[in-house]
Amino acid sequence: MTMSVERLNQSGDRIKESRRTMLETEELGVSILEDLHQQRQTLLHAHNKVLHLIFFSLKWTIFFVILVDDPLIQCVHKYNRSNEFV
């Protein structure tokens, strides 16, 4: 009978240890998921900033291309070039 009680106690100890390991693993998993979520938010924010900068740059590039092609601007530019001091 002592052998059965001892084996039962050992089994109980192993179950408690397994439960403790499981809880530690779960806490670690939650921590990793929180870190990954924060990293995702950081990446999305950076991605949005880059897209905004690209859009802003394209908008100004298109504006200047249109401006340079404007006949009035070309006329003024030709006038200025013809009146340059040599």
Backbone as a ProteinNet text record, in pm:
[ID]
protein_1_A
[PRIMARY]
MTMSVERLNQSGDRIKESRRTMLETEELGVSILEDLHQQRQTLLHAHNKVLHLIFFSLKWTIFFVILVDDPLIQCVHKYNRSNEFV
[TERTIARY]
81.2	0	85.8	197.9	288.5	341.5	363.4	413.5	310.9	186	80.9	67.1	74.9	64.6	184.3	301.8	423	413.5	365.2	349.7	243.4	137.9	33	87.1	168.3	228.9	323.5	400.9	492.4	414.1	305.1	221	162.9	118.4	64	169.6	293	402.4	433.9	431.8	457.2	346.5	222.7	110.4	125.8	163.2	183.1	296.3	405.2	519.2	480.5	403.6	357.2	266	179.6	89.4	167.6	269.1	352.9	425	478.4	545.9	448.9	327.7	226.2	191.3	173.3	140	254.2	379.3	494.9	501.4	474.7	475.8	366.2	249.7	139	173.1	232.6	272.9	375.6	470.1	571.2	506.4	411.6	340.6	264.6	197.7	123.8	220.6	333.6	434.1	487.2	513.8	562.2	457	330.2	222.5	208.1	223.4	216.7	332.1	453	568.9	547.9	496.8	472.5	367.2	264.5	161.4	222.5	307.4	371.3	461.7	535.6	622.3	539.3	425.4	336.5	286.4	247.1	198.6	309	431.1	544	569.2	566.5	587.7	476.9	352.8	241.7	254.3	294.9	312.8	424.1	536.1	646.7	603.9	529.4	481.6	393.2	303.4	214.7	293.5	397.3	480.3	551.9	605.6	675.6	578.4	460.4	361.3	324.1	309.8	277.7	389.8	514.4	627.6	636.8	613.1	615.7	506.5	386.4	274.9	306.6	359.2	394.6	500.4	602.4	708.5	654.3	570	511.2	424.1	348.7	261	343.6	454.1	537.8	612.8	653.5	720.3	626.4	504	405.2	378	367.8	345.2	456.8	582.5	693.6	704.7	672.2	672.6	568	451.2	346.1	389.5	450.1	494.3	599.8	695.8	802.9	747.4	646	585.4	490.4	461.3	369.4	432.2	360.8	416.6	456	379.7	413	545.3	566.4	691.7	807.8	786.5	892.7	925.7	825.6	845.5	927.4	892	965.1	1108.5	1125.4	1259.4	1343.6	1287	1358.7	1393	1299.7	1323.6	1440	1440.2	1547.4	1681.7	1681.9	1807.2	1859.6	1768.1	1811.6	1862.3	1823.4	1867.3	1978.2	2041.7	2150.8	2270.8	2342.1	2464.2	2576.8	2654.5	2766.7	2894.4
-119	0	125.7	123.6	237.6	267.8	161.8	177.2	249.9	219.6	284.1	431	463	601.5	681.6	619.8	686.8	714	616.7	634	740.5	740.4	839.9	980.1	995.4	1124.4	1169.3	1076.3	1108.3	1153.5	1083.2	1122.3	1260.9	1289.1	1421.1	1529.7	1498.8	1595.8	1622.8	1516.9	1533.7	1616.3	1594.4	1671.8	1818.6	1846.8	1985.2	2051	1977.6	2031	2056.1	1962.8	1980	2101.8	2118.9	2234.2	2364.6	2366.2	2485.8	2516.1	2414.8	2432.6	2484.1	2429.1	2471.8	2619.4	2662.9	2802	2895.8	2855.7	2937	2949.1	2838.9	2839	2929.7	2924.4	3009.5	3156.7	3191.4	3329.9	3377	3290.4	3324.2	3346.4	3260.7	3275.1	3406.3	3444.2	3570.8	3688	3680.3	3786.4	3799.1	3686.5	3687.7	3747.4	3708.6	3763.9	3914.9	3963.2	4107.1	4179.6	4122.2	4181.3	4184.2	4074.7	4069	4171.1	4188.3	4288.2	4428.9	4458.7	4590.3	4611.2	4508.1	4517.8	4539.4	4471.6	4488.5	4631.6	4687.5	4825.2	4921.5	4898	4982.2	4974.6	4854	4835.9	4901.5	4887.3	4950.5	5102.6	5156.7	5301.6	5348	5275.8	5310.9	5297.6	5193.6	5171.2	5287.3	5330.5	5442.2	5571.3	5593.3	5712.8	5710.4	5595.2	5582.9	5608.2	5548.5	5571.8	5719.9	5784.2	5926.7	6007.1	5976.2	6047.9	6024.1	5900.7	5870.2	5948.5	5948.3	6021.4	6170.3	6225.6	6366.8	6399.3	6314.9	6336.3	6328.1	6230.5	6217.2	6337.5	6382.8	6497.9	6619.9	6646.1	6760.7	6739.7	6617.9	6589.6	6616.7	6568.8	6593.1	6742.8	6812.3	6956.3	7028.1	6993.5	7060.3	7021.1	6898.5	6857.8	6938.1	6953.3	7032.5	7178.3	7228	7366.8	7393.7	7303.4	7320.8	7314.6	7235.1	7223.2	7337.7	7421.9	7533.9	7632.6	7668.4	7759.6	7895.5	7947.4	8077	8069.1	7962.2	7943.2	7930.5	7857	7841.4	7976.7	8055.9	8188.9	8276.6	8277.1	8356.1	8306	8176.1	8118	8159.7	8156.3	8198.3	8346.9	8427	8571.3	8595.6	8527.6	8543.6	8500.9	8395.4	8347.8	8447.1	8510.3	8604.1	8735.1	8766.3	8890.7	8869.5	8754.7	8729.4	8815.6	8857.7	8934.7	8839.3	8880	8795.2	8856.5
0	0	0	68.7	72	-67.2	-144.3	-280.8	-367.3	-351.8	-430.3	-394.2	-265.3	-219.2	-271.9	-266.5	-315	-466.6	-540.3	-685.4	-715.9	-637	-654.1	-626.5	-521.9	-489.9	-601.2	-656.4	-766.2	-889.7	-916.4	-1030.2	-1008.7	-888.1	-855.3	-871.1	-827	-840.7	-988.1	-1069.1	-1212.5	-1279.4	-1236	-1290.9	-1252.5	-1126.7	-1083.3	-1162.5	-1183.6	-1259.8	-1405.8	-1461	-1598.9	-1610.3	-1512.6	-1512.6	-1501	-1415.4	-1399.9	-1531.9	-1596.3	-1725.1	-1830.7	-1830.2	-1926.3	-1906.2	-1781.3	-1752.6	-1792.2	-1765.6	-1805.7	-1957.9	-2026.6	-2172.9	-2227.1	-2166	-2208.2	-2188.3	-2073.4	-2046.7	-2149.2	-2181.6	-2281.4	-2418.6	-2454	-2580.7	-2589.1	-2480.8	-2477	-2492.5	-2425	-2434.3	-2577.6	-2641.7	-2780.5	-2872.8	-2854.8	-2937.9	-2918.9	-2796.3	-2770.8	-2840.6	-2832.5	-2900.8	-3051.7	-3107.2	-3251.2	-3293.8	-3211.5	-3242	-3244.8	-3145.9	-3140.9	-3261.8	-3300.9	-3418.6	-3544.4	-3552.9	-3669.6	-3677.5	-3562.7	-3559.6	-3604.3	-3557.8	-3595.5	-3745.6	-3801.1	-3944.9	-4027.1	-3983.9	-4055.9	-4054.4	-3940	-3929.7	-4024.4	-4025.7	-4115.1	-4260.7	-4292.7	-4429.3	-4473.9	-4386.9	-4419.9	-4440.6	-4358.5	-4375.5	-4509.8	-4547.8	-4675.6	-4791	-4783.6	-4889.2	-4899.3	-4786	-4785.7	-4851.3	-4818	-4876.8	-5027.2	-5070.3	-5213.6	-5285	-5229.2	-5289.8	-5297.5	-5189.1	-5184	-5289.3	-5301.3	-5400.5	-5542.4	-5568.8	-5702.4	-5737.5	-5639.3	-5662.2	-5703.5	-5632.4	-5665.7	-5796.2	-5824.8	-5951.7	-6067.7	-6057.2	-6162.4	-6176.5	-6064.4	-6067.4	-6143.9	-6114.2	-6181.1	-6328.3	-6361.4	-6502.5	-6579	-6522.8	-6586.9	-6595.9	-6490.3	-6487.1	-6593.6	-6607.8	-6706	-6847.9	-6869.2	-7001.8	-7035.2	-6939.3	-6961.8	-7060.9	-7168	-7268.9	-7211.8	-7117.9	-7058.6	-6983.9	-6909.5	-6835.7	-6933.8	-7040.7	-7141.6	-7204.3	-7229.6	-7288	-7192.7	-7065.8	-6965.6	-6955.5	-6956.4	-6947.4	-7069	-7189.1	-7310.1	-7302.1	-7252.3	-7239.4	-7143.9	-7029.7	-6932.1	-6989.9	-7066.7	-7125.4	-7229.4	-7302.6	-7405.8	-7345.7	-7223.7	-7158.7	-7057.3	-7060.6	-6965.6	-7002.1	-6899.2	-6920.9	-6957.3	-7056.7	-7099.4	-7049.7
[MASK]
++++++++++++++++++++++++++++++++++++++++++++++++++++++++++++++++++++++++++++++++++++++

